[in-house]
PDB file of C-alpha atoms in Angstrom:
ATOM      1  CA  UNK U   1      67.563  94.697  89.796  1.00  0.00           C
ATOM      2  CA  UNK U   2      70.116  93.778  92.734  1.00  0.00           C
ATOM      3  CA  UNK U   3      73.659  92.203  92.036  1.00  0.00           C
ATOM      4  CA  UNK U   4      75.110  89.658  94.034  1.00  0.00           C
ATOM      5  CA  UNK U   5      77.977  89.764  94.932  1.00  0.00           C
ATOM      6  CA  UNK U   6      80.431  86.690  96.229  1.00  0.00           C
ATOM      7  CA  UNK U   7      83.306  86.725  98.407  1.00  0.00           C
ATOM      8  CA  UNK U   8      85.717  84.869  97.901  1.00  0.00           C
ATOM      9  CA  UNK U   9      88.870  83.912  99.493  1.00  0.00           C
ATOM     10  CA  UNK U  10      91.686  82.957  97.555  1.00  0.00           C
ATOM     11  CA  UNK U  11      94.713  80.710  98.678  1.00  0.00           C
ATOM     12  CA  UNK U  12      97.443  79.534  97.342  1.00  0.00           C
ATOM     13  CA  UNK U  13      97.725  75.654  97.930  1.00  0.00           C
ATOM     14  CA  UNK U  14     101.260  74.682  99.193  1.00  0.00           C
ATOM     15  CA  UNK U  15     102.854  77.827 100.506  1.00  0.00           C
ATOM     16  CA  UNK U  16     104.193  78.767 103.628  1.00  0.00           C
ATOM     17  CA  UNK U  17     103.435  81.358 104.942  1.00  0.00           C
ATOM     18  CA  UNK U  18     100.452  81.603 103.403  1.00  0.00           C
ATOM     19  CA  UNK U  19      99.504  83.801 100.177  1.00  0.00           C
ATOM     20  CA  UNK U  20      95.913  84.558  99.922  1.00  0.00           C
ATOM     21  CA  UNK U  21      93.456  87.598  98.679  1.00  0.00           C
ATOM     22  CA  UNK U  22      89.714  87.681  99.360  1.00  0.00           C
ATOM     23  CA  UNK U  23      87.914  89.706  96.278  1.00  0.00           C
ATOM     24  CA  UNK U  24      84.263  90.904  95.783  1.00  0.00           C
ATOM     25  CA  UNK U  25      83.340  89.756  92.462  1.00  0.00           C
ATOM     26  CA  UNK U  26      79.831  89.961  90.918  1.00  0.00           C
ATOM     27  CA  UNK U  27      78.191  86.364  90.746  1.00  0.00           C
ATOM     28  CA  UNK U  28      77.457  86.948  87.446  1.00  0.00           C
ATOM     29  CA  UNK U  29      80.850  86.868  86.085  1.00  0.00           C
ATOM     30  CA  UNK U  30      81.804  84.169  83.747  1.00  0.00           C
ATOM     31  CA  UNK U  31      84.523  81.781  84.924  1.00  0.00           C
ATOM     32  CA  UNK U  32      86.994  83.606  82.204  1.00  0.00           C
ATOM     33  CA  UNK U  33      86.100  86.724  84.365  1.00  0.00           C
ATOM     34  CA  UNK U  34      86.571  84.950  87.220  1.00  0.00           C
ATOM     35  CA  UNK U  35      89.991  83.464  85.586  1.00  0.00           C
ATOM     36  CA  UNK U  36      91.138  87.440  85.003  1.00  0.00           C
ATOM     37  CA  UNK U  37      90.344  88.099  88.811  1.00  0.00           C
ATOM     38  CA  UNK U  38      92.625  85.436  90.231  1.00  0.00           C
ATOM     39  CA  UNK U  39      95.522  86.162  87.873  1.00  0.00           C
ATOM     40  CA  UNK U  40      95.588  90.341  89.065  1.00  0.00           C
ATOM     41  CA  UNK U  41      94.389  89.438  92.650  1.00  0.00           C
ATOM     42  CA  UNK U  42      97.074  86.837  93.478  1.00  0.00           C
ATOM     43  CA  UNK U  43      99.658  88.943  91.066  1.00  0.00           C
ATOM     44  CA  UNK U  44     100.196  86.378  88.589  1.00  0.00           C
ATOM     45  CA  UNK U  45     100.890  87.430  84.483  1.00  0.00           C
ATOM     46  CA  UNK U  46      98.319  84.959  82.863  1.00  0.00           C
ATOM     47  CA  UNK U  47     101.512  83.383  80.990  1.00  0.00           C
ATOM     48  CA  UNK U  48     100.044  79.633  81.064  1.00  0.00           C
ATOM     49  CA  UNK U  49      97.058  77.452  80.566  1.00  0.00           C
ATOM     50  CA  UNK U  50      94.929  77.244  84.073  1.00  0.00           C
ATOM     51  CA  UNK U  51      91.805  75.166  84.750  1.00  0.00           C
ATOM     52  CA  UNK U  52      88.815  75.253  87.393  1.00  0.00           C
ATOM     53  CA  UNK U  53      87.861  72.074  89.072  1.00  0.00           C
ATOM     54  CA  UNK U  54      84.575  72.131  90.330  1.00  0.00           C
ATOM     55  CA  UNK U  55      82.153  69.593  91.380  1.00  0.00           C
ATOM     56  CA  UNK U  56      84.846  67.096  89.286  1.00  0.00           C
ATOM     57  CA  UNK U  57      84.208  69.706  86.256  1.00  0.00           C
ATOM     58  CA  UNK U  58      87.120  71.140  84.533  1.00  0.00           C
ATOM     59  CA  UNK U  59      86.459  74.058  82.933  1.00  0.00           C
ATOM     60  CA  UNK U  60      89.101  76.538  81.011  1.00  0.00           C
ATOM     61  CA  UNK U  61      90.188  77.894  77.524  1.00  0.00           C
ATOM     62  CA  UNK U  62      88.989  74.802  74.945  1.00  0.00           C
ATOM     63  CA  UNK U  63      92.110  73.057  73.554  1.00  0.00           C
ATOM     64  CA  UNK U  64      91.831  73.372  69.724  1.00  0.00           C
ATOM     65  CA  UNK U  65      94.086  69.962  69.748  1.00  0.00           C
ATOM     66  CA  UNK U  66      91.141  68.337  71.900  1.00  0.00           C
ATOM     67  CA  UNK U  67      94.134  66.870  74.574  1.00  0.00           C
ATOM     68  CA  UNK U  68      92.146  68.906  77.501  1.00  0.00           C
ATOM     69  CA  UNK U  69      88.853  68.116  77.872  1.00  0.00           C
ATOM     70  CA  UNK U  70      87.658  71.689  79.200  1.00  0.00           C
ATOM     71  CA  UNK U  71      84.376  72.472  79.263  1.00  0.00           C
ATOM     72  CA  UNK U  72      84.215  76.058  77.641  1.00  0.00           C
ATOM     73  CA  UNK U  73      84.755  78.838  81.129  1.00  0.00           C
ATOM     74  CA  UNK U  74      83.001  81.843  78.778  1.00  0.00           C
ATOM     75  CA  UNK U  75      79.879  79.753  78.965  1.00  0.00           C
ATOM     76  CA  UNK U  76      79.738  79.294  83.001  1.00  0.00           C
ATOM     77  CA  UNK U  77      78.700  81.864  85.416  1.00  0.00           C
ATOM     78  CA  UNK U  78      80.149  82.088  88.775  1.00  0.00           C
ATOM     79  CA  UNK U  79      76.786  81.953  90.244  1.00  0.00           C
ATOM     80  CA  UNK U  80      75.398  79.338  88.153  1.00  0.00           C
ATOM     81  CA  UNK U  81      78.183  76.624  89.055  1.00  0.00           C
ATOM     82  CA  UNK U  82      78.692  77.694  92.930  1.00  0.00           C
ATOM     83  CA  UNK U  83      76.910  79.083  96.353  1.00  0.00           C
ATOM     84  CA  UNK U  84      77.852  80.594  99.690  1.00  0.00           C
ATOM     85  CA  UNK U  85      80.093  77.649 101.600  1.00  0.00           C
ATOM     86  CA  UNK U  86      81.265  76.143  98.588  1.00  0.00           C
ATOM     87  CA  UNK U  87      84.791  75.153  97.841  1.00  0.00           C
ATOM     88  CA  UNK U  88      86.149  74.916  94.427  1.00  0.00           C
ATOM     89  CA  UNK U  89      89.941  74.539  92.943  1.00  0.00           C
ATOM     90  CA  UNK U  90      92.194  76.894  90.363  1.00  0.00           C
ATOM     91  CA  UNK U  91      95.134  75.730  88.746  1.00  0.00           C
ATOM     92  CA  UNK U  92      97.735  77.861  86.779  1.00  0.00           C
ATOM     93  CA  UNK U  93     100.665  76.817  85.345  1.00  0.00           C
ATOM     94  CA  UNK U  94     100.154  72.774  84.584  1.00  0.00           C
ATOM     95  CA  UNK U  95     104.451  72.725  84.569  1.00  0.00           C
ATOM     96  CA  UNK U  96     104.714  73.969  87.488  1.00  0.00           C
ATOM     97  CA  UNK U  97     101.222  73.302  88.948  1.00  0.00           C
ATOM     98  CA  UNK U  98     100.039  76.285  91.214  1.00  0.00           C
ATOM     99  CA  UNK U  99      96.890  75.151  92.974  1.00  0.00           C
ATOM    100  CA  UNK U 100      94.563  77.641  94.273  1.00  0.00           C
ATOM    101  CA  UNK U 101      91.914  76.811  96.946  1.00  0.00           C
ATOM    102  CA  UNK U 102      88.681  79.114  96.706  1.00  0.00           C
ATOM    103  CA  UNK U 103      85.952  79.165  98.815  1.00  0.00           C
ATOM    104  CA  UNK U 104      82.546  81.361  98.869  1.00  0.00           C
ATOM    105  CA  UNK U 105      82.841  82.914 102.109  1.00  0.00           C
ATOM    106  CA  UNK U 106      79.544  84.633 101.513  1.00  0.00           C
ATOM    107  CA  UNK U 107      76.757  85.851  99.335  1.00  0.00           C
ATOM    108  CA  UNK U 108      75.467  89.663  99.090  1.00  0.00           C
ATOM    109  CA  UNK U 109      73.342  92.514  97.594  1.00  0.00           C
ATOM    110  CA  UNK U 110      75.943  94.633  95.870  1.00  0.00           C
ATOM    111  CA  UNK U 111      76.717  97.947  97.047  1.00  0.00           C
ATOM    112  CA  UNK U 112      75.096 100.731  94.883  1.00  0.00           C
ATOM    113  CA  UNK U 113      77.861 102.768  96.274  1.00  0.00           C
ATOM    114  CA  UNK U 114      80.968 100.598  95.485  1.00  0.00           C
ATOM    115  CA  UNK U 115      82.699  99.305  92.183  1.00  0.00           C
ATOM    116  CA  UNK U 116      83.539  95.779  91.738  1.00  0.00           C
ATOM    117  CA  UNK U 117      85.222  93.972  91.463  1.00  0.00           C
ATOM    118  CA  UNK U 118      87.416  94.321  94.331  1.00  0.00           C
ATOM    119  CA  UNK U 119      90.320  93.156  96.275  1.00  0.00           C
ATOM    120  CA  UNK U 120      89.437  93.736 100.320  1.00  0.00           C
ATOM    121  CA  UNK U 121      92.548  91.950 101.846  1.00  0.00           C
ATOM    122  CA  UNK U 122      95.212  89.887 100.929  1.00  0.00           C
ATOM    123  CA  UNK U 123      98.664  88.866 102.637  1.00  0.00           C
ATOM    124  CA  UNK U 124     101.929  88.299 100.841  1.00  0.00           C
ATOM    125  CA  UNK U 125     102.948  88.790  97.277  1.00  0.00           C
ATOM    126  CA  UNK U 126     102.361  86.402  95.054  1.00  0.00           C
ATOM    127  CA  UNK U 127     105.336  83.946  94.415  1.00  0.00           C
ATOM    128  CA  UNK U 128     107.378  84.782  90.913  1.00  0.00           C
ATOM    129  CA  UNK U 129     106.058  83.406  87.515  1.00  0.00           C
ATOM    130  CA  UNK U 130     108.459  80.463  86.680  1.00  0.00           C
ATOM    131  CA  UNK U 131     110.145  79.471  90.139  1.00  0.00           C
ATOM    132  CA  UNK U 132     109.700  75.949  90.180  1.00  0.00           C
ATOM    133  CA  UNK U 133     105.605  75.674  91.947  1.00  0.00           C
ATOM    134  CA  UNK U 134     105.617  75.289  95.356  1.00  0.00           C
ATOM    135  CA  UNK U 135     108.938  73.445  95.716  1.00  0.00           C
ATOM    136  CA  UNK U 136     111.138  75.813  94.098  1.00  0.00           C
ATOM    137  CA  UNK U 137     109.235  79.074  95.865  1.00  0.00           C
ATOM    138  CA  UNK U 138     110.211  76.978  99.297  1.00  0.00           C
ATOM    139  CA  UNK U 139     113.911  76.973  97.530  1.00  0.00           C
ATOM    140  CA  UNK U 140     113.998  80.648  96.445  1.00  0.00           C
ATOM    141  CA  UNK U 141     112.380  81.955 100.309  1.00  0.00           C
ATOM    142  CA  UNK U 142     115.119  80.035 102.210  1.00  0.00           C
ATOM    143  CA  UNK U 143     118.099  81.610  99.745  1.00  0.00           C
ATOM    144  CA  UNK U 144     116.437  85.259 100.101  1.00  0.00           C
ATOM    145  CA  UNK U 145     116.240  85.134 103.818  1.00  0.00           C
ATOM    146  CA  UNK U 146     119.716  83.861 104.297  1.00  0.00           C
ATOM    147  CA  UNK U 147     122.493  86.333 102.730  1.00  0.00           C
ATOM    148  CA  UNK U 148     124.723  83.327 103.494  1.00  0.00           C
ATOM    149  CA  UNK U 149     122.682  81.032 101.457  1.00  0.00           C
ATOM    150  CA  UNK U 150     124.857  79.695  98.488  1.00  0.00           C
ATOM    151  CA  UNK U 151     122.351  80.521  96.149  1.00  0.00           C
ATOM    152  CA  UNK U 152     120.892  83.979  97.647  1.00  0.00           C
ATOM    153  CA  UNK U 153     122.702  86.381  95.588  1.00  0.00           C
ATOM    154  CA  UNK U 154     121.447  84.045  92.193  1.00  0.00           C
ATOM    155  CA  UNK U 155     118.174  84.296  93.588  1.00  0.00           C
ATOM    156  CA  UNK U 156     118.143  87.879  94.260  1.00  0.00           C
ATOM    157  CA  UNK U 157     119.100  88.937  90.979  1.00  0.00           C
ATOM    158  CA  UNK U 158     116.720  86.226  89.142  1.00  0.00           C
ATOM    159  CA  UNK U 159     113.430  87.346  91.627  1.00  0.00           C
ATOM    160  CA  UNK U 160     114.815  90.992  90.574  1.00  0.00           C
ATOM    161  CA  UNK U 161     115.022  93.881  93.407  1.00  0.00           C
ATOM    162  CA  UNK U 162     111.391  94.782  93.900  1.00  0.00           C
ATOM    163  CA  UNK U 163     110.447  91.434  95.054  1.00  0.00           C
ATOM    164  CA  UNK U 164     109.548  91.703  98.158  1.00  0.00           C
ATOM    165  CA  UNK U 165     107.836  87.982  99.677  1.00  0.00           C
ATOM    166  CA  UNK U 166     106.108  89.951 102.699  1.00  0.00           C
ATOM    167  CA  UNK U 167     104.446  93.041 100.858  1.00  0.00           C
ATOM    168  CA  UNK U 168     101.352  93.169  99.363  1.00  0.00           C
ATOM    169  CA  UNK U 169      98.501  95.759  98.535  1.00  0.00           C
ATOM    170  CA  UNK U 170      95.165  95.241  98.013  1.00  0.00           C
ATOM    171  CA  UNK U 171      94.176  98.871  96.936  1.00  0.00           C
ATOM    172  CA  UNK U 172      96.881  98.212  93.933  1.00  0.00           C
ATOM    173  CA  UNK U 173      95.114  94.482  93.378  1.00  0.00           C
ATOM    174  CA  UNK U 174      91.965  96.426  93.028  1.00  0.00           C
ATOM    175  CA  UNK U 175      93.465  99.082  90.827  1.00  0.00           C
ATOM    176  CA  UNK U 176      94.263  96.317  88.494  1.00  0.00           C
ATOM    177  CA  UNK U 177      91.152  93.990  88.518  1.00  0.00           C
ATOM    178  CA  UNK U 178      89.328  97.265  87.580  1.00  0.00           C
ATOM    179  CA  UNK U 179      91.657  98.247  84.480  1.00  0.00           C
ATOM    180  CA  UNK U 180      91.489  94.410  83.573  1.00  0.00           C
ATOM    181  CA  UNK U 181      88.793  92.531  84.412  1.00  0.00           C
TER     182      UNK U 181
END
């Protein structure tokens, strides 16, 4: 039996320049699966509550407290809920709100020959857990590019040394969404 695989394209809502991945997941995955390959795709460390929107359907983790009215993402399939063309929305992080647009850039036979899932292509790294959503990223770039910036050196120490806004790697994305997802 053949596996289709979808292709997706992954941006990060709000952010300039832009941050994006596209992956190669199997359209069987549930949306939890498909919750996993964001977070290690875009580089994020699955620290906060997240949410799909699609169709006008939230879907996530079920709220034990009943104040999110999820429906339950283990019980969805990718390919169940969307098809090549369609658009649908992430969210991580409800504090500081880090919208994700994805869209199903296509539809295939899997590979017999390849693993998946898989990150293909990506550009920039991901912004830091905890900066402040889009606004406070915006905040951190400007001090980082600008050694005369009042806050730069605070920013440099708090984004640490390795942060680099430029770099990223899609064989180590891969690496990852193999070991975890």
């Amino acid at each position: 039996m053949s596996r289709q695989i979808f292709q997706l394209k992954i941006s990060l809502a709000g952010v300039r320049p832009p941050v994006w991945r596209r992956v190669l997941v199997p359209g069987g995955y549930t949306l939890d699966r498909l919750h996993r390959v964001v977070q290690h795709a875009m580089g994020w460390r699955d620290c906060h509550l997240h949410s799909f929107d699609i169709d006008g359907r939230q879907y996530g983790e079920p709220d034990p407290d009943g104040e999110l009215a999820l429906r339950d993402e283990l019980d969805v399939r990718l390919d169940a809920v969307v098809g090549k063309g369609d658009r649908f929305r992430y969210t991580y992080d409800f504090g500081d709100w880090w919208e994700h647009d994805l869209v199903v850039e296509d539809v295939c036979t899997a590979d017999p020959d390849e693993r998946y899932p898989a990150c293909v292509e990506g550009e920039r790294a991901c912004p830091p857990e905890d900066v402040g959503g889009p606004a406070g990223y915006a905040v951190l770039l400007a001090a980082l590019a600008d050694p005369g910036h009042a806050e730069h050196r605070m920013m440099r120490e708090w984004a640490g040394p390795g942060f680099a806004p430029d770099f990223f790697a899609a064989d180590r994305a891969t690496t990852l969404l193999r070991r975890f997802c």
